[in-house]
Coordinates of C-alpha atoms and ligand atoms in Angstrom, one line a residue:
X555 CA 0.0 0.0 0.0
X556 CA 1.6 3.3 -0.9
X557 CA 1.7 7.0 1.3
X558 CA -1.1 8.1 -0.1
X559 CA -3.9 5.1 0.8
X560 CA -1.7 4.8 3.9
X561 CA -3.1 8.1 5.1
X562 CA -6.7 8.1 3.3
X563 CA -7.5 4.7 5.7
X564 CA -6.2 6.5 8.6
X565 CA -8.1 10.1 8.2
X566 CA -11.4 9.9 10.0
X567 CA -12.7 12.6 7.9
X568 CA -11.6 12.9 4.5
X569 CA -12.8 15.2 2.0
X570 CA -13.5 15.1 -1.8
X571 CA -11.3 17.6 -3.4
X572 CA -11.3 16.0 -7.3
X573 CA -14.1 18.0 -8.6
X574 CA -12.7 21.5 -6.8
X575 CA -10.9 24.2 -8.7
X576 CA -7.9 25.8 -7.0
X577 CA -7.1 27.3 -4.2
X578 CA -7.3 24.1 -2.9
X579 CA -7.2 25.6 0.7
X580 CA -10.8 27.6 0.1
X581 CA -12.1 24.0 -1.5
X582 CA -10.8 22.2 1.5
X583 CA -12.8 25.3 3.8
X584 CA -15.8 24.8 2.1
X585 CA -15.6 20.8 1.7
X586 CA -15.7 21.3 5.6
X587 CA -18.6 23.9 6.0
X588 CA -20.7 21.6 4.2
X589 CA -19.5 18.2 5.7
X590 CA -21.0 20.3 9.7
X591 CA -24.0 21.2 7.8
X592 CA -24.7 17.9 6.6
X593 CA -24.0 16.5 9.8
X594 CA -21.4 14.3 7.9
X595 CA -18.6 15.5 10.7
X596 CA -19.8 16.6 14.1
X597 CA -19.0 19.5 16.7
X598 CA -16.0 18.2 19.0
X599 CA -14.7 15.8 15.8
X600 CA -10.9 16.7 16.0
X601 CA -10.0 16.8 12.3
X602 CA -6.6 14.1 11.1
X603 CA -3.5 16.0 11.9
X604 CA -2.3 18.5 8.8
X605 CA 0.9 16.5 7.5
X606 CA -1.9 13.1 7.3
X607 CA -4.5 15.1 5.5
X608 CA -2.0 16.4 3.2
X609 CA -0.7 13.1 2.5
X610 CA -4.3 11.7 1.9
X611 CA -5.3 14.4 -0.5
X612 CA -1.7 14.9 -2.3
X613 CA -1.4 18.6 -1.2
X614 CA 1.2 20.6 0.4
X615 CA 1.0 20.5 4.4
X616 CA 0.7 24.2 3.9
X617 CA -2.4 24.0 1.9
X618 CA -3.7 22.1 5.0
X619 CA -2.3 24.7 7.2
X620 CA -3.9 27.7 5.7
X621 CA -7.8 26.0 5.2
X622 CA -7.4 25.4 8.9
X623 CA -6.4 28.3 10.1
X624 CA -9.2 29.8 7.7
X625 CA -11.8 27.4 8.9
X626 CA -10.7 28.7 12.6
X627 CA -11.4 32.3 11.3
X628 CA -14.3 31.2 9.7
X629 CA -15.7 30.1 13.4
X630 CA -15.8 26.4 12.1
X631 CA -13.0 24.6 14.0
X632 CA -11.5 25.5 16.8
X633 CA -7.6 24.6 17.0
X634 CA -6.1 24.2 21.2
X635 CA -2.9 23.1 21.7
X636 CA -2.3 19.7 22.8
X637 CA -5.7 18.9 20.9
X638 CA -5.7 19.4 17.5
X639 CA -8.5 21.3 15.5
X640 CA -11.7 20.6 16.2
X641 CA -15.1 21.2 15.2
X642 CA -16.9 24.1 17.0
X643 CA -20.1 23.6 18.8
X644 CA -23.3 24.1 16.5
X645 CA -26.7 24.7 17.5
X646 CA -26.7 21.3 18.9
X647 CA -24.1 21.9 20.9
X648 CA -24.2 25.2 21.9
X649 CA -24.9 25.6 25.9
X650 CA -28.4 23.8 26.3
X651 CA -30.7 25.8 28.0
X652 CA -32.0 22.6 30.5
X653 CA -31.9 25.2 33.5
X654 CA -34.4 26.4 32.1
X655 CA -37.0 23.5 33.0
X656 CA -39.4 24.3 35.8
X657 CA -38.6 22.7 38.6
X658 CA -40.8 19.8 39.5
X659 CA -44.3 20.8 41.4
X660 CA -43.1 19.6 44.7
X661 CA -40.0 21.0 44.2
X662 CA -39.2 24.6 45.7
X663 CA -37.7 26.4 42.4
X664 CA -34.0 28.4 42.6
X665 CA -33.2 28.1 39.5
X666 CA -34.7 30.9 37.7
X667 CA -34.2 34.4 37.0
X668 CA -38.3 35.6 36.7
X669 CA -40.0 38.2 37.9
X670 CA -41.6 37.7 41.4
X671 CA -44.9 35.7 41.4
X672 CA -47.9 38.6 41.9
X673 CA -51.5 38.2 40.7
X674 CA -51.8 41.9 40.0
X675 CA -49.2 41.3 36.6
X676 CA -52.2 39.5 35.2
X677 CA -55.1 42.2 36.2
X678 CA -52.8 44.6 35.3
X679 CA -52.1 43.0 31.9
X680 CA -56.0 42.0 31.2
X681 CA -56.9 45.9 32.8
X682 CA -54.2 47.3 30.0
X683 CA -55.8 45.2 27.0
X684 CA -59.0 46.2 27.5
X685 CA -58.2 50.0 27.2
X686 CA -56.4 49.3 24.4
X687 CA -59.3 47.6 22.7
X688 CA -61.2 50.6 22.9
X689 CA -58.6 52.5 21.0
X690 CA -59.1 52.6 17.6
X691 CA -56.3 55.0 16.6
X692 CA -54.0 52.8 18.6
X693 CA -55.1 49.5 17.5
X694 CA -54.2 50.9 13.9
X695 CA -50.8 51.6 14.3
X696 CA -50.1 48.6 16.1
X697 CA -51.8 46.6 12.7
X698 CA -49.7 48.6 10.6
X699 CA -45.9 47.2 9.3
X700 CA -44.0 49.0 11.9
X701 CA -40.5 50.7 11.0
X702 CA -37.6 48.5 11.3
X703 CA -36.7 50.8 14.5
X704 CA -39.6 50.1 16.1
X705 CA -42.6 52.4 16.9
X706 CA -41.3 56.0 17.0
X707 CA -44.7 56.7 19.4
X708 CA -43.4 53.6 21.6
X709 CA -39.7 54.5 21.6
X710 CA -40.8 58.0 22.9
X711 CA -43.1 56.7 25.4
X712 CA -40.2 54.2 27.0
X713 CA -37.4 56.9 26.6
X714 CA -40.0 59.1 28.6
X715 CA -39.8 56.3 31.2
X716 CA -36.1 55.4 31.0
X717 CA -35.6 59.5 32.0
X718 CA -37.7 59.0 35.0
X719 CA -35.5 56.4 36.0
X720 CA -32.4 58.7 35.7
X721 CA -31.7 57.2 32.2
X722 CA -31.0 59.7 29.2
X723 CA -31.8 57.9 26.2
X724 CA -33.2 59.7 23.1
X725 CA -35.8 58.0 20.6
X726 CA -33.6 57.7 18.0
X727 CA -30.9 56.1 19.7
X728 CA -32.9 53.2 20.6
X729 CA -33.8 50.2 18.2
X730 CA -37.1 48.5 19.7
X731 CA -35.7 44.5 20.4
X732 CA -38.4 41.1 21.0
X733 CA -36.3 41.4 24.4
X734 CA -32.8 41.1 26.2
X735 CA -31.5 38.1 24.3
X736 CA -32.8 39.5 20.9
X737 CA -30.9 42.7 21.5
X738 CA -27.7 40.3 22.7
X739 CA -28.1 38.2 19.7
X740 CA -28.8 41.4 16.8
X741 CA -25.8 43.1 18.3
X742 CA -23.5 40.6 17.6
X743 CA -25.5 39.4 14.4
X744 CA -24.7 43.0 12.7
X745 CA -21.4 44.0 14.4
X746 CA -19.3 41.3 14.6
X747 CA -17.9 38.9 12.0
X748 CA -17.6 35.5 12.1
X749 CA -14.3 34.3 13.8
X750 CA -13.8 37.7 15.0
X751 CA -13.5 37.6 18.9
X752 CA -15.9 38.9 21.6
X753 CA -14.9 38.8 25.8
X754 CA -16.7 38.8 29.0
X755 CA -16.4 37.9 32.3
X756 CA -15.4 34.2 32.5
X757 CA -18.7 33.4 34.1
X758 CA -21.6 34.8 32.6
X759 CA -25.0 35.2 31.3
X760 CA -25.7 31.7 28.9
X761 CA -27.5 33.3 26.7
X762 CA -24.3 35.1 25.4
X763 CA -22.7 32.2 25.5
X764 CA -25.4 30.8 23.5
X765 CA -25.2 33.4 20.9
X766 CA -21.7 33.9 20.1
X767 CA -21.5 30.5 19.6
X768 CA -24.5 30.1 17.2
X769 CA -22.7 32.8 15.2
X770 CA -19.7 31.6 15.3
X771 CA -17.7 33.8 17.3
X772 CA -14.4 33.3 19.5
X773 CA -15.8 34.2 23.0
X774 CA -13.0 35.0 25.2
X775 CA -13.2 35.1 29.2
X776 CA -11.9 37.3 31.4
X777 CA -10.9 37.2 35.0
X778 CA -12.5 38.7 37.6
X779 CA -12.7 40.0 41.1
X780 CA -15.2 41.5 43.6
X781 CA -15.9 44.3 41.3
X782 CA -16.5 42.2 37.9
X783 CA -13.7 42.2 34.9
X784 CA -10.6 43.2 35.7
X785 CA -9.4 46.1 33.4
X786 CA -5.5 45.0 34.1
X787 CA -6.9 41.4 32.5
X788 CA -8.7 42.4 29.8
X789 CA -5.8 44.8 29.4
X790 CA -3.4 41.9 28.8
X791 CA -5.9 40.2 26.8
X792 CA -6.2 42.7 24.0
X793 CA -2.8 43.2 23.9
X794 CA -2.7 39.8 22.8
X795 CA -5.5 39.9 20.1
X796 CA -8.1 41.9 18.8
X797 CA -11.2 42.2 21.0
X798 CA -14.0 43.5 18.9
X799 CA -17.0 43.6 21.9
X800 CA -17.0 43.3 25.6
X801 CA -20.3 42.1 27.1
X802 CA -21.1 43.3 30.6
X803 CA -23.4 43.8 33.3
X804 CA -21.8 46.9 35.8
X805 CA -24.6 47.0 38.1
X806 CA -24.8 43.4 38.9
X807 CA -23.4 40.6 37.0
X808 CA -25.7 37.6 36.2
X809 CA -24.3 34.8 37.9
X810 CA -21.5 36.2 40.2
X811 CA -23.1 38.9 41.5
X812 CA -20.8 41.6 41.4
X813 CA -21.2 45.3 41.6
X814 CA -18.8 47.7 39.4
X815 CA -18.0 50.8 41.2
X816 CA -17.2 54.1 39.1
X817 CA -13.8 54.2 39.0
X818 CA -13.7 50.6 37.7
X819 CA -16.4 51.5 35.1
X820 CA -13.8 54.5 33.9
X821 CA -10.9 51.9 34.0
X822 CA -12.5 49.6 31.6
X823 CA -13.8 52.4 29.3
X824 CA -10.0 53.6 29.2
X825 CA -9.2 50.0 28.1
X826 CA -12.3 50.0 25.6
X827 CA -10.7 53.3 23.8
X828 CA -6.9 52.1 23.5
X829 CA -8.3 49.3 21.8
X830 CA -11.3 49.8 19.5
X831 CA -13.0 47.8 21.1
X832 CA -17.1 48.2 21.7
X833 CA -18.7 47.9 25.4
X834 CA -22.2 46.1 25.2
X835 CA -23.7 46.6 28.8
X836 CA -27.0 44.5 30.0
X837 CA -29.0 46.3 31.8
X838 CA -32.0 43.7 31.6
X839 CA -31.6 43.1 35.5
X840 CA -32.9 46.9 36.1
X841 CA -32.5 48.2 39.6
X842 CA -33.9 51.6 41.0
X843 CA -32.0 54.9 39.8
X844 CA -31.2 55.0 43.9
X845 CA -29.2 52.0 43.3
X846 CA -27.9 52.4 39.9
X847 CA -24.2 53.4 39.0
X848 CA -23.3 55.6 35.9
X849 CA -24.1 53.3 32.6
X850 CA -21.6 52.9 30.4
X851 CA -23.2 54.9 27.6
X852 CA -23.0 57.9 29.5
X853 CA -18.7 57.1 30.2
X854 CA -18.1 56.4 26.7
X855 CA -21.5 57.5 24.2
X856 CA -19.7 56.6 21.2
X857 CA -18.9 52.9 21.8
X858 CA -21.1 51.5 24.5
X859 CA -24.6 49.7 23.9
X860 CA -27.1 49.0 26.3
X861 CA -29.9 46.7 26.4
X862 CA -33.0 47.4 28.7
X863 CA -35.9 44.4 28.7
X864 CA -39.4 44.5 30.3
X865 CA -38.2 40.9 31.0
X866 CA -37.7 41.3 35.0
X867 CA -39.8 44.0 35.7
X868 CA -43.5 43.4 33.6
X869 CA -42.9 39.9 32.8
X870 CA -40.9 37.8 30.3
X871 CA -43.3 36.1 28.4
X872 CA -43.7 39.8 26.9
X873 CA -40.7 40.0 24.7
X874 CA -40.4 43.5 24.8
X875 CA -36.8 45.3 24.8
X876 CA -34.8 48.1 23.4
X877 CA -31.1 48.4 22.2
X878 CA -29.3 51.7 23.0
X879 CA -26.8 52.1 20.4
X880 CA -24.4 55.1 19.3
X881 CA -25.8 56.5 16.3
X882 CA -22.9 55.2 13.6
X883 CA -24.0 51.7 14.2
X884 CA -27.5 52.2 13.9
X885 CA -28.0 51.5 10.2
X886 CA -26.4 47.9 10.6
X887 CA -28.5 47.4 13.6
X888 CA -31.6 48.4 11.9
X889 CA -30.1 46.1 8.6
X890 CA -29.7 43.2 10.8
X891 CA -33.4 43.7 12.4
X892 CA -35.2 44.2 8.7
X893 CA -33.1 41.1 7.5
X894 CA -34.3 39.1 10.7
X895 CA -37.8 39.7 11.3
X896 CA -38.3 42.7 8.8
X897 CA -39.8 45.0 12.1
X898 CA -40.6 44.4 15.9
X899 CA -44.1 43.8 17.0
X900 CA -46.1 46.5 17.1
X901 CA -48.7 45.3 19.2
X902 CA -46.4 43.9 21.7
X903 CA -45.0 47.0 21.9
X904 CA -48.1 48.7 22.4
X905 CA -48.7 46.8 25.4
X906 CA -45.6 46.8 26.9
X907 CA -45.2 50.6 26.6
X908 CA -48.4 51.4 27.5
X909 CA -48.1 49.2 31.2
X910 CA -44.9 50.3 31.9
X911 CA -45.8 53.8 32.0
X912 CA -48.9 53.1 33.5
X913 CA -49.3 54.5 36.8
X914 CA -50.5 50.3 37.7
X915 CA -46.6 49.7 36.5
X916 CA -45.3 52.2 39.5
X917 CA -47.2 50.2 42.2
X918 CA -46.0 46.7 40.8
X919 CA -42.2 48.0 40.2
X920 CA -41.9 49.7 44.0
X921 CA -44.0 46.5 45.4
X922 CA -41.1 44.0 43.5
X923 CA -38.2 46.3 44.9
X924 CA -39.3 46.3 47.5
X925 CA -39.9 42.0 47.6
X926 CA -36.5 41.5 46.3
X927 CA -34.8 43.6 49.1
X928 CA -36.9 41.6 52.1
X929 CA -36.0 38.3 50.1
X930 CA -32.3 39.1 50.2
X931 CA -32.3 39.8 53.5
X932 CA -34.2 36.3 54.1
X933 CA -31.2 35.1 52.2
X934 CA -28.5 36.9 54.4
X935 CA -30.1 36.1 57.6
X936 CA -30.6 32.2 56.6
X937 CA -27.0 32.1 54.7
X938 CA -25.3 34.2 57.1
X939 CA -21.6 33.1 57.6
X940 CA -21.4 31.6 54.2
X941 CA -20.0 33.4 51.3
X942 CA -22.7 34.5 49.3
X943 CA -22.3 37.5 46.9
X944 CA -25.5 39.3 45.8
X945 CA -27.2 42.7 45.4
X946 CA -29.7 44.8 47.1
X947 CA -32.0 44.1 44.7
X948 CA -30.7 41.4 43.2
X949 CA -32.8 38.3 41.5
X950 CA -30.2 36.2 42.0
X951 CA -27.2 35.6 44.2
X952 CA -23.9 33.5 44.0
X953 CA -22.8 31.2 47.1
X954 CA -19.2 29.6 46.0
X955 CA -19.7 26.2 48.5
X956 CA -17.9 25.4 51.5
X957 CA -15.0 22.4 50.7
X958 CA -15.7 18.9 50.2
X959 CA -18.7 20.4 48.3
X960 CA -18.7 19.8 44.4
X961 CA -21.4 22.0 42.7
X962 CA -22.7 19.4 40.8
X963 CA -23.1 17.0 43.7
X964 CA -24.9 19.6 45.9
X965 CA -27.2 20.6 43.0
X966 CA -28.0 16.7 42.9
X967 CA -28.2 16.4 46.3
X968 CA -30.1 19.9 46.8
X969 CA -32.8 17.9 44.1
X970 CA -33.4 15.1 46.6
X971 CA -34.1 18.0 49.0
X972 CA -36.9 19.6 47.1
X973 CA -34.8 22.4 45.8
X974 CA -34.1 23.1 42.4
X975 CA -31.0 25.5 41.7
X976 CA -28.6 26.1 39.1
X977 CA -24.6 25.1 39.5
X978 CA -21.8 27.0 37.8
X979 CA -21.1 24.8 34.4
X980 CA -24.0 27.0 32.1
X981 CA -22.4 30.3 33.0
X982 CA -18.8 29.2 32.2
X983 CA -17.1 30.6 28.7
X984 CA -15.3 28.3 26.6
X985 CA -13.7 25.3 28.1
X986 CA -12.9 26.8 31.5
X987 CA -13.2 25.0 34.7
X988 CA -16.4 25.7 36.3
X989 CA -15.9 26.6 40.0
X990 CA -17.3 24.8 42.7
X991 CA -20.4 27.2 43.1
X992 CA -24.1 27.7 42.4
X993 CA -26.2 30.2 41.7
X994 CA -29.4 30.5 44.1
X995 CA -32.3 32.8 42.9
X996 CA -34.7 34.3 45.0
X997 CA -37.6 35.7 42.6
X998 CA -39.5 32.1 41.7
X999 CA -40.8 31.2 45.2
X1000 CA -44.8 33.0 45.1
X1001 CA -44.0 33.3 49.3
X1002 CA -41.2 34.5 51.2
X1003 CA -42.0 31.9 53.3
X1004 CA -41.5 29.3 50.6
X1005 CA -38.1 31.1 49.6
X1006 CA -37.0 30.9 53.5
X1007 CA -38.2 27.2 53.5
X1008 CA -35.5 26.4 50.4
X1009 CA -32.8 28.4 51.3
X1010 CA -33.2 26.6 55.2
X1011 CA -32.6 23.4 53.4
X1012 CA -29.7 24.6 51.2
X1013 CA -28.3 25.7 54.5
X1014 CA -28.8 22.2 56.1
X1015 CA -27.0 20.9 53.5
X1016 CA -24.0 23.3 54.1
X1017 CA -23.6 22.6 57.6
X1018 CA -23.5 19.1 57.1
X1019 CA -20.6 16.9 55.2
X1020 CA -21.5 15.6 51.6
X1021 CA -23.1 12.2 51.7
X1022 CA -20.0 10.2 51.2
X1023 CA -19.3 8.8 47.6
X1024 CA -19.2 4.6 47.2
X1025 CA -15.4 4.5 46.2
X1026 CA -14.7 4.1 42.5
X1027 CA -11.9 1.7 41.3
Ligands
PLP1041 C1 -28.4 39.2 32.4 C2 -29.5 38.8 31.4 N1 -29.5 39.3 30.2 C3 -30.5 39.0 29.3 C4 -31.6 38.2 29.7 C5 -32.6 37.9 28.7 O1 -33.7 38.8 28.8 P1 -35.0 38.7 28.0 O2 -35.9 37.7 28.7 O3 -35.5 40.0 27.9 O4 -34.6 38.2 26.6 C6 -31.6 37.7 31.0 C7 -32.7 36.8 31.4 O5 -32.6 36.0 32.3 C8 -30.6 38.0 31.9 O6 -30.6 37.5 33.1

C-alpha cells in the first residue's frame, strides 16, 4: 500500500477535493462547511493532523495549514494546543438551556431568574388590554408594518420612562428588540464577523454564551474579582489579540453577583478606547435609579450599547426590549433587524409601553423592589456566615460552596431536597473550569416563606458533610 492510501485509511474525515478548482485551501474550507452542515462530521470531531491530511489528498502541508487556520477564522473549527482542530459547537451543541425547566411541582424552584410571582401582573395585563381595545387609533398603528426601528410613538413613550429612572436615552438612539436576548443576539449578528473575537467575564450570562457561539464567534473570558472584569486582564488580553466587543453587566453581574464601582467602570472604558474595542452593557436586570451606577453609555457615548428588557420588571413572556446604540451603528442594527424579522411587533409594543408607563406599572415595580430587598435579606439572615455574593435588589445571588462540596453534587443532592437551583457549568465561557459554586435565585418562590423554606434546606445541607461517595476503582 503506498503514502497516499496509507493516510486516506487513517483520516477519519476525508474530504473530496477531485471535482474543486484551485485554491485548494478555500475548496478544503468549504468541503468542511458543508460536511458540519450535513452533519457528515460533528461539533467536537478533532479533524486528522495536517501532514496526514495532506498526504491523503496529495497537497502541500501548507495547503492544509492555511484552510485550517481559515476554517478557525471562519468560526468552524476550533484549534487548542495539545488537541488538535476541532469542530466548533453548533446549535446542537451550543450551551443547552436545561436550566431552564421548571422545577418539578413539589420542588421549591431556585433556578430561575423571573419576575416575582404577583396576581396583579395578570389584572394589570387583562386591565391594559381592555383600554387598548377601545382605541381605535392605537389598534391601527399597532396593525400597521411598523419601521424596522420600532414604533417611534413607543420608543418616545419608554425613553419618557427610562428619563424617570435617571436614564437619558433619546428615541432615536434606541432600536425597539423582541427582548434582552434579541438585542444580545442582533448586536453581535450586525457587528461582529464570524471568527472575530468577543470577551466577558469568564462566568456569565448563557444566553451570550449561546449566541456567540451560534454565530460563530471566538468568545473570550476574562478574569475577575469583587468588582467584575478586571481592566489590568482584559488589558493583557487585547494586547494579545483583537477584542472587537466586551459584554457586561456593571450593576450586577448575572451569575457572580458583582457590583462595578465608578472608577472601575472609567478603568475599563479607558481599556475599551486604547483598543477599538465596543462595550455592550445588559441592563435587563434593572434596579432603582437610587441604586444604579453611571451606565456605560454615559462614560463612553460613542462605543457603548445598552440593552434594557421588560423581561424582569412586567414579565418575560412579553418579549419587549430596546437596544441603545451610538448613532454610527445604527444602520447595521436596523439592517440586521429588517433582515431578521423585517420590524418588531407592534402590538407587543403597544402593550408593553403602555403598562410600563402606567401608573399600575409604579405600584407593581416599588411593590417588587421592594420584595427583592426583604428576600435578600431572608437570604442573608438564613445564609449568614457563608459566602454569598448578591445585590440589594438582586434576582439572583452567587454562594461559592464550602469544601468537600462539588457544585454538581450539591445541586443533585439539593434535588433530593426539594430544591431546584442552578450550579456554575451554564455560566462558564469556553472550556474553563467551572468553579465549585451555584447560583441561588430568590424571585421564583410566590411566598417568602417558601423562599425561607428552600434556602433553610440549602443551609442544612452546608452545615452538614457531603453524603460520602461509594469509592470508584
Ligand atoms: C443578564 C440577562 N440578560 C438578558 C436576559 C434575557 O432577557 P429577555 O428575557 O428580555 O430576553 C436575561 C434573562 O434572564 C438575563 O438574566
Amino acid at each position: 500500500m503506498d503514502l497516499q492510501e496509507r493516510a486516506r485509511q487513517r483520516c477519519h474525515w476525508l474530504p473530496d477535493l477531485s471535482a474543486s478548482s484551485p485554491p485548494m485551501y478555500k475548496a478544503l474550507v468549504e468541503q468542511l462547511a458543508q460536511d458540519i452542515a450535513s452533519g457528515a462530521i460533528k461539533p467536537g470531531d478533532r479533524l486528522p493532523p495536517q501532514r496526514l491530511l495532506a498526504d491523503a489528498l496529495q497537497v502541500t502541508v501548507g495547503t492544509v495549514t492555511r484552510a485550517y487556520r481559515e476554517a478557525e477564522r471562519r468560526g468552524l473549527v476550533e484549534a487548542k494546543v495539545g488537541s488538535g482542530t476541532r469542530v466548533r459547537g453548533t446549535q446542537e451543541q451550543a450551551p443547552n438551556f436545561h436550566h431552564l425547566t421548571r422545577a418539578g411541582q413539589d420542588s421549591i424552584d431556585l433556578s430561575l431568574s423571573v419576575p416575582i410571582p404577583n396576581p396583579l401582573r395578570q389584572q394589570q395585563l387583562s386591565a391594559m388590554m381592555e383600554q387598548l381595545s377601545q382605541m381605535p387609533e392605537a389598534l391601527q398603528t399597532a396593525l400597521n408594518y411598523q419601521p424596522e426601528q420600532g414604533c417611534l410613538e413607543q420608543r418616545e413613550q419608554l425613553s419618557a420612562w427610562l428619563a424617570q429612572q435617571g436614564l437619558s436615552i433619546a428615541p432615536e438612539e434606541m432600536i425597539v428588540t423582541e427582548g434582552g436576548q434579541h438585542a444580545d443576539f442582533l448586536t453581535l449578528q450586525a457587528l461582529i464577523k464570524p471568527g472575530e473575537a468577543v470577551a466577558s467575564a469568564a462566568l456569565t450570562y448563557p444566553g451570550m454564551i449561546a449566541a456567540a457561539r451560534q454565530l460563530g464567534l471566538k468568545h473570550l473570558p476574562v478574569p475577575t474579582d469583587s468588582e467584575g472584569i478586571r481592566p489590568d486582564a482584559l488589558e493583557r488580553l487585547c494586547q494579545q489579540q483583537r477584542i472587537r466587543l466586551l459584554y457586561l453587566m456593571p450593576e450586577y453581574s448575572n451569575p457572580g453577583g458583582e457590583h462595578m464601582s465608578l472608577a472601575r467602570r472609567k478603568a475599563i472604558v479607558e481599556v475599551a478606547r486604547r483598543h477599538d474595542m465596543l462595550l455592550l452593557e445588559d441592563g435587563v436586570q434593572f434596579v432603582p435609579a437610587t441604586l444604579r451606577g453611571k451606565p456605560l453609555f454615559e462614560l463612553a457615548p460613542e462605543r457603548a450599547l445598552y440593552i434594557f428588557s421588560v423581561s424582569k420588571l412586567l414579565a418575560g413572556g412579553l418579549r419587549f426590549g430596546a437596544l441603545r446604540a451610538p448613532a454610527n451603528l445604527m444602520p447595521q442594527l436596523r439592517a440586521a433587524l429588517r433582515a431578521q424579522c423585517w420590524a418588531p411587533p407592534g402590538l407587543m409594543g403597544a402593550v408593553a409601553c403602555r403598562w410600563l408607563t402606567s401608573s399600575d406599572a409604579d405600584v407593581l415595580l416599588n411593590w417588587q423592589w421592594q420584595a427583592l430587598q426583604q428576600r435578600q435579606n431572608i437570604l442573608s439572615e438564613v445564609l449568614a456566615g457563608y459566602p454569598v455574593r448578591s445585590h440589594p435588589c438582586g434576582f439572583n445571588a452567587w454562594l461559592p460552596l464550602p469544601e468537600p462540596w462539588r457544585a454538581s453534587e450539591f445541586v443533585q443532592h439539593a434535588e433530593k431536597q426539594g430544591v431546584t437551583l442552578i450550579a456554575s457549568d451554564p455560566f462558564c465561557v469556553g472550556s474553563q473550569p467551572a468553579p465549585q459554586a451555584v447560583r441561588i435565585c430568590i424571585t421564583p418562590p410566590p411566598t417568602d416563606d417558601i423562599l425561607r423554606q428552600g434556602l433553610e434546606r440549602l443551609r442544612a445541607m452546608l452545615d452538614e458533610a457531603p453524603p460520602m461517595l461509594a469509592p470508584l476503582i
